[in-house]
């Protein structure tokens, strides 16, 4: 089994508005860019095959490989996932992780140790008890080669009708898969709910508020969750 991590860092970043003059996946926490932290966590977990999907050149540690992708406005939702399809692992599990995410040890462990062979999403169902973020987030999803077709079909459906008011891409994919696979008893779509300082930074205020809350209640003081809430669909 040759597992592969693909960090998704090719979004439009309209909501970020070039805050601090850097892409949101390169914003720093404790002097380390988010993307570099994720790569370091992957290396420490024993993953050697690390790909980073971007639309523009970005300086990466030498042990990470950049994937050039092109996400057009028309297929932006589907493109978040389908633009990396050719790089999905053929003989191991593929882990797609959003590159603008800060993951705690618990959050990262939850992504990298799926509890079943099905499609496994890791995120937060609703508002955070720690960061103050008022909405839920999806941090990543993993799947085996057997599930790649289901992922691709669901991703394509999330890309239909661009411009309509709908959920963020991660949630759209999750809901589409949950609906599509509801009748398929051979495949599970699993959601692992993590509520700690793990966070996805969509807006500048997400980042600023995270920094403030982490000083008021240091994330290092939050004990690692040994058994996150596993919710099967």
Short mmCIF file of C-alpha atoms in Angstrom, two decimals:
data_model
loop_
_atom_site.label_atom_id
_atom_site.label_comp_id
_atom_site.label_asym_id
_atom_site.label_seq_id
_atom_site.Cartn_x
_atom_site.Cartn_y
_atom_site.Cartn_z
CA UNK A 1 0.00 0.00 0.00
CA UNK A 2 1.39 3.36 -1.06
CA UNK A 3 -0.72 6.09 0.51
CA UNK A 4 -0.59 9.59 -0.91
CA UNK A 5 -1.45 12.98 0.58
CA UNK A 6 -2.61 15.77 -1.71
CA UNK A 7 -2.82 19.21 -0.14
CA UNK A 8 -5.41 21.39 -1.90
CA UNK A 9 -4.10 24.93 -2.30
CA UNK A 10 -5.51 26.03 -5.65
CA UNK A 11 -8.68 27.85 -4.65
CA UNK A 12 -9.72 31.31 -5.82
CA UNK A 13 -9.26 32.81 -2.33
CA UNK A 14 -11.79 35.58 -3.03
CA UNK A 15 -12.90 35.59 0.60
CA UNK A 16 -9.29 35.92 1.81
CA UNK A 17 -8.73 39.10 -0.29
CA UNK A 18 -4.94 38.71 -0.18
CA UNK A 19 -4.93 39.49 3.53
CA UNK A 20 -1.41 40.13 4.87
CA UNK A 21 -0.26 40.02 1.23
CA UNK A 22 0.01 36.22 1.22
CA UNK A 23 -2.21 33.36 0.04
CA UNK A 24 -4.16 31.96 2.96
CA UNK A 25 -2.36 28.59 2.82
CA UNK A 26 0.91 30.45 3.44
CA UNK A 27 -0.25 32.57 6.35
CA UNK A 28 1.95 31.91 9.37
CA UNK A 29 1.22 30.64 12.85
CA UNK A 30 4.19 30.70 15.21
CA UNK A 31 6.44 31.52 12.26
CA UNK A 32 5.40 28.51 10.17
CA UNK A 33 3.15 28.70 7.06
CA UNK A 34 0.03 26.55 7.28
CA UNK A 35 1.04 24.55 4.21
CA UNK A 36 4.51 23.84 5.61
CA UNK A 37 3.00 22.71 8.92
CA UNK A 38 0.77 20.21 7.13
CA UNK A 39 3.73 18.89 5.13
CA UNK A 40 5.74 18.51 8.34
CA UNK A 41 2.86 16.65 10.00
CA UNK A 42 2.68 14.31 7.00
CA UNK A 43 6.40 13.58 7.20
CA UNK A 44 6.26 12.94 10.92
CA UNK A 45 3.39 10.50 10.39
CA UNK A 46 5.47 8.45 7.96
CA UNK A 47 3.94 9.67 4.70
CA UNK A 48 6.61 10.18 2.04
CA UNK A 49 4.35 10.80 -0.98
CA UNK A 50 3.15 14.37 -0.51
CA UNK A 51 1.71 16.40 -3.40
CA UNK A 52 0.61 20.04 -3.30
CA UNK A 53 -2.00 21.20 -5.81
CA UNK A 54 -1.61 24.89 -6.73
CA UNK A 55 -2.38 27.15 -9.67
CA UNK A 56 0.75 29.25 -9.15
CA UNK A 57 4.37 28.69 -8.22
CA UNK A 58 4.96 28.27 -4.52
CA UNK A 59 8.14 27.47 -2.61
CA UNK A 60 7.84 24.09 -0.93
CA UNK A 61 10.08 21.89 1.19
CA UNK A 62 12.14 19.65 -1.10
CA UNK A 63 10.29 16.48 -0.10
CA UNK A 64 6.90 17.80 -1.35
CA UNK A 65 5.94 17.69 -5.03
CA UNK A 66 3.89 20.44 -6.66
CA UNK A 67 0.97 19.58 -8.94
CA UNK A 68 0.06 22.29 -11.47
CA UNK A 69 -3.72 22.54 -11.72
CA UNK A 70 -6.10 24.89 -13.49
CA UNK A 71 -9.46 25.56 -11.88
CA UNK A 72 -11.69 27.70 -14.07
CA UNK A 73 -14.65 29.68 -12.77
CA UNK A 74 -17.07 27.37 -14.57
CA UNK A 75 -15.90 24.21 -12.85
CA UNK A 76 -14.50 25.72 -9.65
CA UNK A 77 -16.50 23.50 -7.29
CA UNK A 78 -15.80 20.26 -9.14
CA UNK A 79 -12.29 21.44 -9.97
CA UNK A 80 -11.27 21.61 -6.32
CA UNK A 81 -11.25 17.81 -6.38
CA UNK A 82 -11.23 16.68 -10.01
CA UNK A 83 -8.19 18.80 -10.88
CA UNK A 84 -6.12 16.35 -8.81
CA UNK A 85 -7.78 13.16 -10.07
CA UNK A 86 -4.80 12.04 -12.17
CA UNK A 87 -2.65 12.13 -9.03
CA UNK A 88 -4.94 10.00 -6.85
CA UNK A 89 -3.17 6.93 -5.47
CA UNK A 90 -3.61 3.76 -7.51
CA UNK A 91 -2.37 1.28 -4.91
CA UNK A 92 -3.10 2.98 -1.62
CA UNK A 93 -5.34 5.46 0.12
CA UNK A 94 -5.62 9.04 -1.14
CA UNK A 95 -5.86 11.79 1.48
CA UNK A 96 -7.17 15.15 0.25
CA UNK A 97 -6.53 17.86 2.84
CA UNK A 98 -7.38 21.54 2.45
CA UNK A 99 -4.12 23.48 2.49
CA UNK A 100 -5.51 26.44 4.45
CA UNK A 101 -6.16 24.29 7.50
CA UNK A 102 -4.45 24.27 10.89
CA UNK A 103 -4.80 20.78 12.32
CA UNK A 104 -4.21 19.77 15.90
CA UNK A 105 -2.54 16.44 16.64
CA UNK A 106 -6.03 15.00 17.13
CA UNK A 107 -7.34 16.43 13.86
CA UNK A 108 -4.39 15.22 11.83
CA UNK A 109 -4.49 11.77 13.45
CA UNK A 110 -8.20 11.50 12.65
CA UNK A 111 -7.55 12.16 8.96
CA UNK A 112 -4.59 9.82 8.67
CA UNK A 113 -6.11 6.88 10.58
CA UNK A 114 -9.53 6.24 9.00
CA UNK A 115 -11.67 3.86 11.04
CA UNK A 116 -13.06 1.92 8.06
CA UNK A 117 -12.34 1.15 4.43
CA UNK A 118 -15.06 3.52 3.26
CA UNK A 119 -14.90 7.20 2.36
CA UNK A 120 -13.89 9.14 5.46
CA UNK A 121 -14.45 12.86 6.01
CA UNK A 122 -12.94 14.74 8.95
CA UNK A 123 -14.27 18.09 10.05
CA UNK A 124 -16.48 19.90 12.52
CA UNK A 125 -20.26 19.62 12.34
CA UNK A 126 -21.05 23.08 13.64
CA UNK A 127 -19.70 26.06 15.56
CA UNK A 128 -16.38 25.60 17.33
CA UNK A 129 -16.28 25.51 21.11
CA UNK A 130 -12.70 26.83 20.99
CA UNK A 131 -11.94 29.04 17.99
CA UNK A 132 -15.20 30.97 17.96
CA UNK A 133 -15.92 30.06 14.33
CA UNK A 134 -19.73 30.02 14.00
CA UNK A 135 -19.98 27.43 11.24
CA UNK A 136 -18.84 23.90 10.51
CA UNK A 137 -15.80 22.97 8.44
CA UNK A 138 -14.48 20.03 6.51
CA UNK A 139 -10.73 19.59 6.83
CA UNK A 140 -10.13 16.60 4.60
CA UNK A 141 -11.39 13.39 3.04
CA UNK A 142 -9.71 10.05 2.31
CA UNK A 143 -10.66 7.13 0.09
CA UNK A 144 -9.28 3.99 -1.58
CA UNK A 145 -8.97 3.29 -5.32
CA UNK A 146 -12.26 1.37 -5.09
CA UNK A 147 -14.07 4.60 -4.21
CA UNK A 148 -12.45 6.94 -6.73
CA UNK A 149 -15.26 6.66 -9.26
CA UNK A 150 -17.84 7.54 -6.61
CA UNK A 151 -15.75 10.53 -5.54
CA UNK A 152 -15.35 11.72 -9.15
CA UNK A 153 -19.07 11.39 -9.97
CA UNK A 154 -20.10 13.20 -6.79
CA UNK A 155 -17.52 15.96 -7.37
CA UNK A 156 -18.80 16.46 -10.91
CA UNK A 157 -22.35 16.88 -9.62
CA UNK A 158 -21.22 19.53 -7.11
CA UNK A 159 -19.84 21.50 -10.07
CA UNK A 160 -23.15 21.72 -11.88
CA UNK A 161 -24.98 25.02 -11.86
CA UNK A 162 -22.10 27.22 -10.70
CA UNK A 163 -23.33 30.45 -9.15
CA UNK A 164 -26.25 28.99 -7.26
CA UNK A 165 -26.26 29.57 -3.51
CA UNK A 166 -25.03 26.36 -1.93
CA UNK A 167 -22.71 24.83 0.61
CA UNK A 168 -18.94 25.12 0.46
CA UNK A 169 -17.24 22.59 -1.81
CA UNK A 170 -16.27 20.16 0.96
CA UNK A 171 -19.78 20.04 2.37
CA UNK A 172 -21.29 19.80 -1.11
CA UNK A 173 -19.14 16.74 -1.83
CA UNK A 174 -19.96 15.16 1.52
CA UNK A 175 -23.72 15.63 1.13
CA UNK A 176 -23.68 14.44 -2.46
CA UNK A 177 -21.82 11.28 -1.48
CA UNK A 178 -24.03 10.66 1.55
CA UNK A 179 -27.09 10.90 -0.69
CA UNK A 180 -25.66 8.86 -3.56
CA UNK A 181 -24.31 6.06 -1.39
CA UNK A 182 -27.28 5.89 0.97
CA UNK A 183 -28.60 2.82 -0.85
CA UNK A 184 -25.18 1.23 -1.34
CA UNK A 185 -24.59 -0.94 1.72
CA UNK A 186 -21.14 -1.96 0.48
CA UNK A 187 -19.69 1.53 0.96
CA UNK A 188 -19.82 3.78 4.00
CA UNK A 189 -19.44 7.54 4.08
CA UNK A 190 -18.05 8.28 7.52
CA UNK A 191 -17.78 11.67 9.21
CA UNK A 192 -15.34 12.16 12.09
CA UNK A 193 -16.32 15.18 14.17
CA UNK A 194 -13.40 17.13 15.67
CA UNK A 195 -14.02 20.10 17.95
CA UNK A 196 -10.75 21.59 19.15
CA UNK A 197 -8.44 24.29 17.73
CA UNK A 198 -8.36 22.67 14.29
CA UNK A 199 -9.58 25.32 11.86
CA UNK A 200 -9.91 26.22 8.20
CA UNK A 201 -9.18 29.89 7.46
CA UNK A 202 -11.62 31.16 4.84
CA UNK A 203 -11.83 34.81 5.89
CA UNK A 204 -9.28 37.18 7.48
CA UNK A 205 -11.43 37.32 10.61
CA UNK A 206 -11.16 33.54 10.98
CA UNK A 207 -7.39 33.87 11.24
CA UNK A 208 -7.42 36.94 13.50
CA UNK A 209 -9.98 35.46 15.86
CA UNK A 210 -8.11 32.13 15.99
CA UNK A 211 -4.94 33.95 17.06
CA UNK A 212 -6.80 35.85 19.76
CA UNK A 213 -8.55 32.76 21.12
CA UNK A 214 -5.33 30.74 21.07
CA UNK A 215 -3.76 33.35 23.33
CA UNK A 216 -6.76 33.49 25.66
CA UNK A 217 -6.98 29.70 25.80
CA UNK A 218 -3.71 28.25 24.46
CA UNK A 219 -4.31 25.33 22.10
CA UNK A 220 -1.40 23.55 23.79
CA UNK A 221 -3.53 23.39 26.93
CA UNK A 222 -6.27 21.40 25.17
CA UNK A 223 -5.71 17.69 25.83
CA UNK A 224 -5.52 15.43 22.81
CA UNK A 225 -8.80 13.62 22.24
CA UNK A 226 -8.17 9.90 22.31
CA UNK A 227 -11.51 8.88 20.82
CA UNK A 228 -13.06 11.56 18.58
CA UNK A 229 -16.79 11.35 17.89
CA UNK A 230 -17.18 8.96 14.98
CA UNK A 231 -20.47 9.38 13.16
CA UNK A 232 -21.38 6.78 10.56
CA UNK A 233 -23.69 7.60 7.69
#
